[in-house]
CSV table of C-alpha atoms in Angstrom, one decimal:
chain,number,residue,atom,x,y,z
A,13,MET,CA,0.1,-0.2,0.1
A,14,SER,CA,1.5,3.4,-0.8
A,15,THR,CA,2.0,6.0,2.1
A,16,LEU,CA,2.4,9.1,2.2
A,17,SER,CA,6.3,10.4,1.6
A,18,THR,CA,8.0,11.9,4.8
A,19,THR,CA,8.1,15.5,3.2
A,20,THR,CA,4.9,17.1,1.9
A,21,ASP,CA,4.2,20.4,-0.2
A,22,SER,CA,7.2,22.5,1.1
A,23,GLY,CA,9.7,19.5,1.4
A,24,ARG,CA,9.7,19.8,5.1
A,25,PRO,CA,9.4,16.6,7.2
A,26,ALA,CA,5.6,15.4,7.4
A,27,ASP,CA,5.5,14.4,10.9
A,28,PRO,CA,8.8,13.2,12.8
A,29,GLU,CA,6.7,11.4,15.6
A,30,HIS,CA,4.2,9.4,13.6
A,31,ALA,CA,5.0,6.7,10.9
A,32,PRO,CA,4.0,7.8,7.0
A,33,ILE,CA,0.2,7.3,6.8
A,34,PRO,CA,-1.0,5.4,3.8
A,35,ARG,CA,-2.0,7.8,0.9
A,36,SER,CA,-5.4,5.7,0.6
A,37,ARG,CA,-6.4,6.6,4.2
A,38,ILE,CA,-6.1,10.1,3.5
A,39,ILE,CA,-7.5,10.2,0.4
A,40,PHE,CA,-10.9,7.9,1.8
A,41,ALA,CA,-11.1,10.4,4.9
A,42,SER,CA,-11.2,13.7,3.1
A,43,LEU,CA,-13.6,12.1,0.6
A,44,VAL,CA,-16.1,9.8,2.7
A,45,GLY,CA,-16.9,12.7,5.1
A,46,THR,CA,-17.8,15.2,2.4
A,47,SER,CA,-19.5,12.6,0.7
A,48,ILE,CA,-21.6,11.9,3.7
A,49,GLU,CA,-22.4,15.4,4.4
A,50,PHE,CA,-23.3,16.4,0.6
A,51,TYR,CA,-25.5,13.1,1.0
A,52,ASP,CA,-27.3,14.5,3.9
A,53,PHE,CA,-27.7,18.0,2.4
A,54,TYR,CA,-28.7,16.8,-1.0
A,55,ILE,CA,-31.7,14.7,0.5
A,56,TYR,CA,-33.3,17.6,2.1
A,57,ALA,CA,-32.7,19.7,-1.2
A,58,THR,CA,-34.8,16.7,-3.1
A,59,ALA,CA,-37.4,16.6,-0.6
A,60,ALA,CA,-37.6,20.3,-0.1
A,61,ILE,CA,-39.1,20.1,-4.3
A,62,SER,CA,-41.1,16.7,-4.0
A,63,VAL,CA,-42.2,16.3,-0.6
A,64,PHE,CA,-41.9,18.8,2.0
A,65,PRO,CA,-44.4,21.4,-0.1
A,66,LEU,CA,-47.2,18.8,0.3
A,67,LEU,CA,-46.7,17.4,4.1
A,68,PHE,CA,-45.0,20.5,5.9
A,69,PHE,CA,-46.1,23.6,3.8
A,70,PRO,CA,-50.0,23.3,3.0
A,71,SER,CA,-50.8,26.4,0.7
A,72,ALA,CA,-53.5,27.6,-1.5
A,73,SER,CA,-51.1,27.5,-4.6
A,74,ALA,CA,-48.3,25.3,-5.6
A,75,THR,CA,-45.7,27.9,-5.8
A,76,GLY,CA,-46.6,29.2,-2.8
A,77,ALA,CA,-45.8,25.9,-1.0
A,78,LEU,CA,-42.8,25.5,-3.3
A,79,LEU,CA,-41.2,29.1,-1.9
A,80,ALA,CA,-41.9,28.5,1.5
A,81,SER,CA,-40.2,25.0,1.3
A,82,LEU,CA,-37.3,26.9,-0.4
A,83,ALA,CA,-37.3,29.3,2.3
A,84,THR,CA,-36.4,26.4,4.8
A,85,PHE,CA,-33.9,24.8,2.3
A,86,GLY,CA,-32.2,28.4,2.7
A,87,VAL,CA,-32.3,28.4,6.5
A,88,ALA,CA,-29.2,26.0,6.3
A,89,PHE,CA,-26.8,28.6,4.4
A,90,VAL,CA,-27.7,31.1,7.1
A,91,ALA,CA,-26.4,28.3,9.8
A,92,ARG,CA,-23.3,27.5,7.5
A,93,PRO,CA,-21.3,30.6,8.3
A,94,VAL,CA,-22.1,30.4,12.0
A,95,GLY,CA,-20.8,26.6,11.6
A,96,SER,CA,-17.5,28.0,10.0
A,97,VAL,CA,-17.0,30.3,12.7
A,98,LEU,CA,-17.8,27.8,15.5
A,99,PHE,CA,-15.7,24.8,13.9
A,100,GLY,CA,-13.0,26.8,12.3
A,101,HIS,CA,-12.4,28.3,15.6
A,102,TYR,CA,-11.7,24.8,17.0
A,103,GLY,CA,-9.9,23.6,14.0
A,104,ASP,CA,-7.4,26.3,14.3
A,105,ARG,CA,-7.1,26.2,18.1
A,106,ILE,CA,-7.1,22.0,18.6
A,107,GLY,CA,-6.7,20.4,15.3
A,108,ARG,CA,-8.5,19.5,11.8
A,109,LYS,CA,-9.1,15.7,13.0
A,110,ALA,CA,-11.2,16.4,16.3
A,111,THR,CA,-13.3,19.2,14.7
A,112,LEU,CA,-14.2,17.1,11.3
A,113,LEU,CA,-15.4,14.6,13.8
A,114,GLY,CA,-17.7,17.2,15.1
A,115,SER,CA,-19.1,18.5,12.1
A,116,LEU,CA,-19.8,15.2,10.6
A,117,LEU,CA,-21.8,14.0,14.1
A,118,THR,CA,-23.7,17.8,14.1
A,119,MET,CA,-24.7,17.1,10.4
A,120,GLY,CA,-25.6,13.2,10.6
A,121,ILE,CA,-27.6,13.7,14.0
A,122,ALA,CA,-29.6,16.6,12.5
A,123,THR,CA,-30.5,14.6,9.2
A,124,VAL,CA,-31.7,11.6,11.0
A,125,LEU,CA,-33.9,13.6,13.1
A,126,ILE,CA,-35.5,14.8,10.2
A,127,GLY,CA,-36.7,11.3,9.2
A,128,LEU,CA,-38.7,11.0,12.2
A,129,LEU,CA,-40.4,14.4,12.2
A,130,PRO,CA,-44.2,14.4,12.2
A,131,THR,CA,-46.0,16.4,9.3
A,132,TYR,CA,-48.2,19.4,9.5
A,133,SER,CA,-51.4,17.4,9.4
A,134,GLN,CA,-50.2,15.7,12.7
A,135,ILE,CA,-48.7,18.8,14.9
A,136,GLY,CA,-49.5,21.9,12.8
A,137,LEU,CA,-47.0,24.8,12.6
A,138,TRP,CA,-44.6,22.7,14.9
A,139,ALA,CA,-43.8,20.7,12.0
A,140,PRO,CA,-42.3,23.5,9.9
A,141,ALA,CA,-40.8,25.0,12.6
A,142,MET,CA,-39.1,21.9,13.9
A,143,LEU,CA,-37.9,21.0,10.2
A,144,ALA,CA,-36.6,24.5,9.9
A,145,ILE,CA,-34.6,23.9,13.2
A,146,MET,CA,-33.1,20.5,11.9
A,147,ARG,CA,-32.2,22.3,8.6
A,148,PHE,CA,-30.1,24.8,10.5
A,149,GLY,CA,-28.6,21.9,12.3
A,150,GLN,CA,-27.6,20.4,8.8
A,151,GLY,CA,-26.2,23.9,7.9
A,152,LEU,CA,-24.0,24.2,11.1
A,153,GLY,CA,-22.4,20.8,10.6
A,154,LEU,CA,-21.8,21.4,6.8
A,155,GLY,CA,-20.2,25.0,8.0
A,156,GLY,CA,-17.5,23.0,9.3
A,157,GLU,CA,-17.1,20.0,7.3
A,158,TRP,CA,-15.7,21.3,3.8
A,159,SER,CA,-13.2,23.5,5.2
A,160,GLY,CA,-11.9,20.8,7.4
A,161,ALA,CA,-11.6,18.2,4.6
A,162,ALA,CA,-10.0,20.6,2.1
A,163,LEU,CA,-7.3,21.3,4.6
A,164,LEU,CA,-7.0,17.6,5.3
A,165,ALA,CA,-6.1,16.9,1.6
A,166,THR,CA,-4.1,20.0,0.9
A,167,GLU,CA,-1.9,20.0,4.1
A,168,TYR,CA,-1.2,16.3,3.5
A,169,ALA,CA,-0.5,17.2,-0.2
A,170,GLU,CA,3.0,16.7,-2.4
A,171,LYS,CA,4.9,19.6,-3.8
A,172,GLY,CA,3.4,20.7,-7.0
A,173,LYS,CA,0.4,18.3,-6.9
A,174,ARG,CA,-1.9,20.2,-4.5
A,175,ALA,CA,-4.8,20.8,-6.5
A,176,ARG,CA,-4.9,17.3,-7.4
A,177,ALA,CA,-5.0,16.3,-3.8
A,178,ALA,CA,-7.5,18.6,-2.9
A,179,MET,CA,-9.7,17.4,-5.4
A,180,TRP,CA,-10.6,14.3,-3.6
A,181,PRO,CA,-13.2,16.2,-1.0
A,182,GLN,CA,-14.8,18.1,-4.1
A,183,LEU,CA,-15.6,14.5,-5.3
A,184,GLY,CA,-18.0,14.1,-2.6
A,185,ALA,CA,-20.3,16.8,-4.0
A,186,PRO,CA,-21.5,14.5,-6.8
A,187,ILE,CA,-20.9,11.4,-5.0
A,188,GLY,CA,-23.4,12.4,-2.4
A,189,PHE,CA,-25.7,13.8,-5.2
A,190,LEU,CA,-25.7,10.5,-6.9
A,191,PHE,CA,-26.5,8.7,-3.8
A,192,ALA,CA,-29.1,10.9,-2.6
A,193,ASN,CA,-31.1,11.2,-5.7
A,194,GLY,CA,-30.4,7.9,-6.7
A,195,PHE,CA,-32.4,6.7,-3.5
A,196,PHE,CA,-35.0,8.8,-3.9
A,197,LEU,CA,-35.3,7.7,-7.7
A,198,LEU,CA,-35.3,4.1,-6.6
A,199,LEU,CA,-38.0,4.5,-3.7
A,200,ALA,CA,-40.2,6.6,-6.0
A,201,VAL,CA,-40.3,3.7,-8.7
A,202,ALA,CA,-40.7,1.0,-6.3
A,203,MET,CA,-43.7,3.0,-4.4
A,204,GLY,CA,-45.2,4.0,-7.9
A,205,HIS,CA,-44.9,7.8,-6.8
A,206,ASP,CA,-45.8,10.1,-9.3
A,207,SER,CA,-44.8,13.9,-9.0
A,208,THR,CA,-47.5,15.1,-11.1
A,209,ASP,CA,-50.2,13.5,-9.3
A,210,PRO,CA,-48.8,12.7,-6.1
A,211,ALA,CA,-50.8,10.5,-3.8
A,212,HIS,CA,-51.0,11.9,0.0
A,213,ASP,CA,-51.8,8.1,1.0
A,214,GLY,CA,-49.3,6.4,-0.9
A,215,ALA,CA,-46.3,4.6,0.8
A,216,PHE,CA,-43.8,7.4,-0.6
A,217,LEU,CA,-45.6,10.3,1.1
A,218,THR,CA,-46.5,8.3,4.0
A,219,TRP,CA,-43.1,7.1,5.1
A,220,GLY,CA,-40.9,6.3,2.0
A,221,TRP,CA,-39.5,9.9,2.1
A,222,ARG,CA,-38.0,9.4,5.5
A,223,VAL,CA,-35.9,6.2,4.7
A,224,PRO,CA,-32.9,8.4,3.1
A,225,PHE,CA,-32.7,10.4,6.2
A,226,LEU,CA,-32.9,7.5,8.4
A,227,ALA,CA,-30.2,5.7,6.5
A,228,SER,CA,-27.7,8.5,7.0
A,229,ALA,CA,-27.3,7.0,10.7
A,230,VAL,CA,-25.3,3.8,8.8
A,231,ILE,CA,-23.1,6.1,7.0
A,232,VAL,CA,-22.2,8.4,9.7
A,233,ALA,CA,-21.1,5.8,11.6
A,234,LEU,CA,-18.5,4.7,8.9
A,235,GLY,CA,-17.5,8.3,8.5
A,236,VAL,CA,-16.6,8.4,12.3
A,237,TYR,CA,-14.8,5.0,12.3
A,238,VAL,CA,-12.6,6.3,9.3
A,239,ARG,CA,-11.7,9.8,10.8
A,240,VAL,CA,-11.2,8.5,14.2
A,241,LYS,CA,-7.9,6.7,12.7
A,242,LEU,CA,-6.4,9.9,11.3
A,243,GLU,CA,-3.2,11.9,12.7
A,244,GLU,CA,-2.9,15.5,12.5
A,245,THR,CA,-2.0,17.0,9.5
A,246,PRO,CA,1.7,17.7,9.4
A,247,VAL,CA,1.5,21.4,8.5
A,248,PHE,CA,-0.9,22.2,11.5
A,249,ALA,CA,1.5,20.2,13.5
A,250,ARG,CA,4.6,22.3,12.3
A,251,ALA,CA,2.4,25.4,13.1
A,252,VAL,CA,1.7,24.2,16.6
A,253,ALA,CA,5.2,23.2,17.1
A,254,ARG,CA,6.3,26.5,16.3
A,255,GLY,CA,4.1,28.6,18.8
A,256,GLU,CA,2.1,29.9,15.9
A,257,LYS,CA,-1.6,29.3,17.1
A,258,VAL,CA,-3.8,32.0,17.6
A,259,LYS,CA,-6.1,32.6,20.8
A,260,THR,CA,-9.0,34.0,18.4
A,261,PRO,CA,-8.9,32.5,15.0
A,262,LEU,CA,-12.1,34.8,13.9
A,263,LYS,CA,-10.4,38.1,15.4
A,264,ALA,CA,-7.1,37.1,13.7
A,265,VAL,CA,-8.5,36.6,10.4
A,266,PHE,CA,-10.5,39.4,10.0
A,267,ARG,CA,-7.4,41.5,11.2
A,268,THR,CA,-4.8,39.7,9.0
A,269,SER,CA,-6.6,38.5,6.0
A,270,TRP,CA,-9.9,40.3,5.5
A,271,ARG,CA,-9.1,41.0,1.7
A,272,GLN,CA,-8.6,37.2,1.2
A,273,LEU,CA,-12.0,36.8,2.8
A,274,ILE,CA,-13.8,39.0,0.6
A,275,GLN,CA,-11.8,37.4,-2.4
A,276,GLY,CA,-12.5,33.9,-1.7
A,277,THR,CA,-16.5,34.7,-1.1
A,278,PHE,CA,-16.5,35.9,-4.5
A,279,ILE,CA,-14.6,33.3,-6.0
A,280,MET,CA,-16.8,30.7,-4.9
A,281,LEU,CA,-20.2,32.6,-6.0
A,282,ALA,CA,-20.4,31.6,-9.7
A,283,THR,CA,-19.8,28.2,-8.7
A,284,TYR,CA,-22.4,27.9,-5.8
A,285,THR,CA,-25.0,29.6,-8.1
A,286,LEU,CA,-24.6,27.0,-11.0
A,287,PHE,CA,-24.7,24.2,-8.7
A,288,TYR,CA,-28.1,25.0,-7.1
A,289,LEU,CA,-29.7,26.6,-10.1
A,290,PHE,CA,-28.5,23.0,-11.8
A,291,THR,CA,-29.5,20.7,-8.8
A,292,THR,CA,-32.5,22.6,-7.1
A,293,TRP,CA,-34.2,25.0,-9.2
A,294,ILE,CA,-33.9,23.1,-12.4
A,295,LEU,CA,-35.9,20.6,-10.4
A,296,SER,CA,-38.7,22.3,-9.3
A,297,TYR,CA,-38.9,24.2,-12.8
A,298,SER,CA,-38.7,20.7,-14.7
A,299,ILE,CA,-41.2,18.8,-12.7
A,300,GLY,CA,-43.7,21.5,-11.8
A,301,ALA,CA,-47.2,21.5,-13.2
A,302,VAL,CA,-47.6,23.1,-16.8
A,303,GLU,CA,-50.6,25.0,-15.7
A,304,ASP,CA,-48.2,27.0,-13.3
A,305,GLY,CA,-45.9,27.6,-16.1
A,306,PHE,CA,-43.4,24.8,-15.2
A,307,LEU,CA,-42.3,22.1,-18.0
A,308,GLY,CA,-44.4,19.1,-16.3
A,309,ILE,CA,-41.7,16.4,-16.7
A,310,GLY,CA,-42.3,13.7,-14.4
A,311,TYR,CA,-40.2,13.5,-11.6
A,312,GLN,CA,-38.7,9.9,-12.5
A,313,ASP,CA,-37.8,10.8,-15.9
A,314,PHE,CA,-36.1,14.1,-15.0
A,315,LEU,CA,-33.9,12.2,-12.2
A,316,VAL,CA,-32.7,10.0,-14.6
A,317,LEU,CA,-31.6,12.8,-16.3
A,318,GLN,CA,-29.8,14.4,-13.4
A,319,LEU,CA,-27.8,11.4,-12.1
A,320,LEU,CA,-26.6,11.1,-15.9
A,321,ALA,CA,-25.7,14.6,-16.0
A,322,ILE,CA,-23.8,14.2,-12.7
A,323,LEU,CA,-21.7,11.8,-14.1
A,324,PHE,CA,-19.8,14.7,-15.8
A,325,PHE,CA,-19.7,16.8,-12.9
A,326,ALA,CA,-17.7,13.8,-11.1
A,327,ALA,CA,-15.6,13.3,-14.4
A,328,PHE,CA,-14.3,16.7,-14.6
A,329,VAL,CA,-13.4,17.3,-11.0
A,330,PRO,CA,-10.2,15.6,-11.2
A,331,VAL,CA,-9.4,17.1,-14.7
A,332,SER,CA,-9.8,20.4,-12.9
A,333,GLY,CA,-7.5,19.6,-10.6
A,334,SER,CA,-5.1,18.4,-13.0
A,335,LEU,CA,-5.3,21.3,-15.1
A,336,ALA,CA,-4.9,24.0,-12.0
A,337,ASP,CA,-1.8,22.3,-11.1
A,338,ARG,CA,-0.3,22.5,-14.7
A,339,PHE,CA,-1.9,26.3,-15.9
A,340,GLY,CA,-2.2,27.9,-12.0
A,341,ARG,CA,-5.5,28.3,-10.4
A,342,LYS,CA,-6.0,31.9,-11.4
A,343,PRO,CA,-5.9,31.6,-15.4
A,344,PHE,CA,-7.7,28.2,-15.3
A,345,LEU,CA,-10.8,29.8,-13.3
A,346,ILE,CA,-10.8,32.8,-15.3
A,347,VAL,CA,-11.3,30.7,-18.6
A,348,VAL,CA,-13.9,28.7,-16.7
A,349,THR,CA,-15.7,31.3,-15.1
A,350,ALA,CA,-16.0,33.2,-18.6
A,351,LEU,CA,-17.4,30.2,-20.0
A,352,ILE,CA,-20.3,30.1,-17.2
A,353,LEU,CA,-21.0,33.9,-18.3
A,354,VAL,CA,-21.7,32.8,-21.6
A,355,PHE,CA,-23.8,29.7,-20.8
A,356,GLY,CA,-25.9,31.8,-18.9
A,357,LEU,CA,-27.0,33.6,-21.6
A,358,THR,CA,-28.4,30.7,-23.7
A,359,PHE,CA,-30.8,29.6,-20.8
A,360,ASN,CA,-33.9,30.9,-22.8
A,361,ALA,CA,-32.8,28.7,-26.3
A,362,PHE,CA,-32.8,25.7,-24.2
A,363,LEU,CA,-35.3,25.9,-21.2
A,364,SER,CA,-37.9,28.1,-22.9
A,365,PRO,CA,-41.4,26.2,-22.7
A,366,ASP,CA,-41.8,26.9,-26.5
A,367,VAL,CA,-38.4,25.5,-27.1
A,368,MET,CA,-38.4,22.6,-24.6
A,369,GLY,CA,-41.9,21.2,-24.8
A,370,THR,CA,-43.8,20.4,-21.8
A,371,GLY,CA,-45.2,17.4,-20.3
A,372,ASP,CA,-45.0,14.0,-22.5
A,373,GLY,CA,-43.8,16.4,-25.5
A,374,ALA,CA,-40.6,17.9,-23.7
A,375,ASN,CA,-37.6,17.7,-25.7
A,376,MET,CA,-35.7,15.1,-23.1
A,377,GLY,CA,-32.3,14.6,-25.4
A,378,LEU,CA,-32.1,18.7,-25.4
A,379,MET,CA,-32.6,18.9,-21.5
A,380,LEU,CA,-30.1,16.4,-21.3
A,381,VAL,CA,-27.6,18.5,-23.2
A,382,PHE,CA,-28.4,21.4,-21.0
A,383,LEU,CA,-28.0,19.7,-17.9
A,384,ILE,CA,-24.7,18.1,-19.1
A,385,ILE,CA,-23.1,21.4,-20.0
A,386,GLY,CA,-24.1,22.8,-16.7
A,387,MET,CA,-22.7,19.8,-14.7
A,388,THR,CA,-19.1,19.8,-16.8
A,389,LEU,CA,-18.6,23.3,-16.1
A,390,MET,CA,-19.8,22.7,-12.5
A,391,GLY,CA,-17.1,20.1,-12.3
A,392,LEU,CA,-14.3,22.5,-13.4
A,393,THR,CA,-15.0,25.2,-11.5
A,394,PHE,CA,-15.7,23.2,-8.3
A,395,GLY,CA,-12.7,20.6,-8.5
A,396,VAL,CA,-10.4,23.6,-7.7
A,397,GLN,CA,-11.7,25.5,-5.4
A,398,SER,CA,-10.7,23.2,-2.2
A,399,ALA,CA,-7.1,24.3,-3.5
A,400,ILE,CA,-7.4,28.0,-3.8
A,401,LEU,CA,-9.5,29.0,-0.9
A,402,PRO,CA,-7.3,27.4,1.8
A,403,GLU,CA,-4.0,28.6,-0.2
A,404,LEU,CA,-5.3,32.3,0.4
A,405,PHE,CA,-4.7,32.1,3.9
A,406,PRO,CA,-2.0,31.3,6.7
A,407,THR,CA,-1.9,28.0,8.8
A,408,ASN,CA,-3.1,29.5,11.8
A,409,VAL,CA,-6.3,30.8,10.6
A,410,ARG,CA,-6.8,28.9,7.6
A,411,TYR,CA,-9.7,26.6,8.8
A,412,THR,CA,-11.4,29.6,9.8
A,413,GLY,CA,-10.7,31.7,6.9
A,414,SER,CA,-11.8,29.4,4.2
A,415,ALA,CA,-14.7,28.0,5.9
A,416,ILE,CA,-15.9,31.6,6.1
A,417,ALA,CA,-15.2,32.5,2.4
A,418,TYR,CA,-17.0,29.5,1.4
A,419,ASN,CA,-20.1,29.6,3.7
A,420,VAL,CA,-20.5,33.2,3.2
A,421,SER,CA,-20.4,32.4,-0.3
A,422,SER,CA,-22.9,30.0,0.1
A,423,ILE,CA,-25.6,32.8,1.3
A,424,LEU,CA,-25.0,35.2,-1.5
A,425,GLY,CA,-24.8,32.3,-4.2
A,426,ALA,CA,-26.6,29.3,-3.0
A,427,ALA,CA,-29.4,30.0,-0.2
A,428,VAL,CA,-31.2,32.8,-2.4
A,429,ALA,CA,-30.1,31.2,-5.9
A,430,PRO,CA,-33.6,28.7,-5.9
A,431,PHE,CA,-35.7,31.2,-4.7
A,432,ILE,CA,-34.4,34.2,-7.0
A,433,ALA,CA,-34.5,31.7,-10.0
A,434,ALA,CA,-38.1,30.5,-9.2
A,435,TRP,CA,-39.2,34.2,-9.1
A,436,LEU,CA,-37.5,35.3,-12.3
A,437,ALA,CA,-38.8,32.2,-14.1
A,438,SER,CA,-42.4,33.0,-13.0
A,439,SER,CA,-42.0,37.0,-13.4
A,440,TYR,CA,-40.0,37.4,-16.3
A,441,GLY,CA,-39.1,34.1,-18.0
A,442,VAL,CA,-36.3,31.3,-17.7
A,443,GLY,CA,-34.1,33.6,-19.5
A,444,TRP,CA,-33.7,35.7,-17.0
A,445,VAL,CA,-32.4,33.1,-14.8
A,446,GLY,CA,-29.8,32.8,-17.2
A,447,VAL,CA,-28.8,36.4,-17.1
A,448,TYR,CA,-28.6,35.9,-13.1
A,449,LEU,CA,-26.0,33.2,-13.4
A,450,SER,CA,-23.9,35.3,-15.9
A,451,ALA,CA,-24.3,38.3,-13.4
A,452,MET,CA,-22.9,36.1,-10.6
A,453,ALA,CA,-20.0,34.7,-13.0
A,454,LEU,CA,-19.2,38.5,-13.7
A,455,LEU,CA,-18.6,39.1,-10.1
A,456,THR,CA,-16.5,35.9,-9.6
A,457,LEU,CA,-14.3,37.4,-12.5
A,458,LEU,CA,-13.5,40.5,-10.6
A,459,ALA,CA,-12.8,38.6,-7.7
A,460,LEU,CA,-10.0,36.2,-9.7
A,461,PHE,CA,-8.5,39.4,-11.6
A,462,SER,CA,-7.8,40.8,-8.0
A,463,THR,CA,-5.8,37.8,-6.5
A,464,LYS,CA,-2.4,36.6,-6.9
A,465,GLU,CA,-1.6,33.2,-8.2
A,466,THR,CA,-1.2,30.4,-5.3
A,467,ARG,CA,-0.2,27.5,-7.1
A,468,ASP,CA,3.4,27.7,-5.9
A,469,LEU,CA,2.8,29.0,-2.6
A,470,ASP,CA,4.6,27.3,0.6
A,471,LEU,CA,1.7,26.4,3.0
A,472,ASP,CA,4.1,26.7,5.9
A,473,THR,CA,4.6,30.5,5.3
A,474,LEU,CA,3.0,33.0,7.4
A,475,ASP,CA,3.2,36.7,6.4
A,476,ASP,CA,4.3,39.2,8.9
A,477,ASP,CA,0.7,40.0,9.7
A,478,ALA,CA,0.0,36.2,10.6
A,479,ARG,CA,3.1,36.3,12.6
A,480,VAL,CA,2.2,39.3,14.5
A,481,ALA,CA,-1.3,37.5,15.1
A,482,ALA,CA,0.4,34.5,16.4
């Protein structure tokens, strides 16, 4: 079994007090956690479109119920910056390993409890209130998970291969999505659920939707087992040995790295907007009733298309890591973001009901092409984010800084994206959803032009401000 070499990143000893750690363990530990976390996150996203509007948010109109459900979907993104501060503090104070365990358990417990919640018909308004609380818990856990997994990968990476190593936790997103939506698809098929004519007394809406949430307990246990066996990352261990820990990482990161916080937040903006348009909003637009202005495609049929397209997302994540190591983070992301901007201007040509068709007459081939293009761009832009965001910050505030940037961006680019897109599509037409994506891509381009290239950065190096903060 291959092991990590005794030198990492800058060529310094990896960890003189511990034997080399098998590379497969680092890969698996960084991948399994994000896969579980994103699985938990996406089963809620899927249920927010197909289940919760019917069971937790009764409304006079389908659009009203959908918007209410999407509002609770957005609650997690408000919680994520809180989680980034909480888990970032402990990640920079006590280490990456223990903090990653805490974030995983927080997310997993909240997800399992969602599967046990009574519905609106059983306890009234307490049902959506409790759902919102559990969604907040999911966001809290994910707020600390991604940054820790990214640091686990980058701080163990070999010199010149950091983006390729950092892409492993990024694969958790498509893997989690495949498992979450694949699970829902299998249940819908097995239980005969039809989203265009849902049976409230059918097995799927009665109890079947709960199964993916409850199953999370098993895979969370697996993630905890894997992460318990980890050692602390060598970069963090060396920083501790040099006495570079800070007492209050939040205060230190705002004092020494506020520019990087702003840059990192907007670097992620187009990525977040693209992904949640293509996983959450597009589902609601595609399976919604034709009389309400949607496409009326069957839930099961559309999920098959999404699952096929997500394979392109997964395939292009490692491509992104390799290209970013070869050409640099900044030039590579500038090209990909420019492509996202142009793609946003084509939405009307793909998704207009006059072009796409509706119901049984919908052009499923055209929809698949649209989804594949979006998911390919998503893989290219997402794969390198776990390298560039940690590289913006010094070791003693890296967990906090990268987590805050990542999760504040989630509010600006993900929490509101499905809600804004649903409103734009119903009020002005689907083409304006693409304009919205292009505008977010333009902001990301401006952030990228303002940053320095970080490919050859030594992760062990602190600038003068960071040393003062230590």
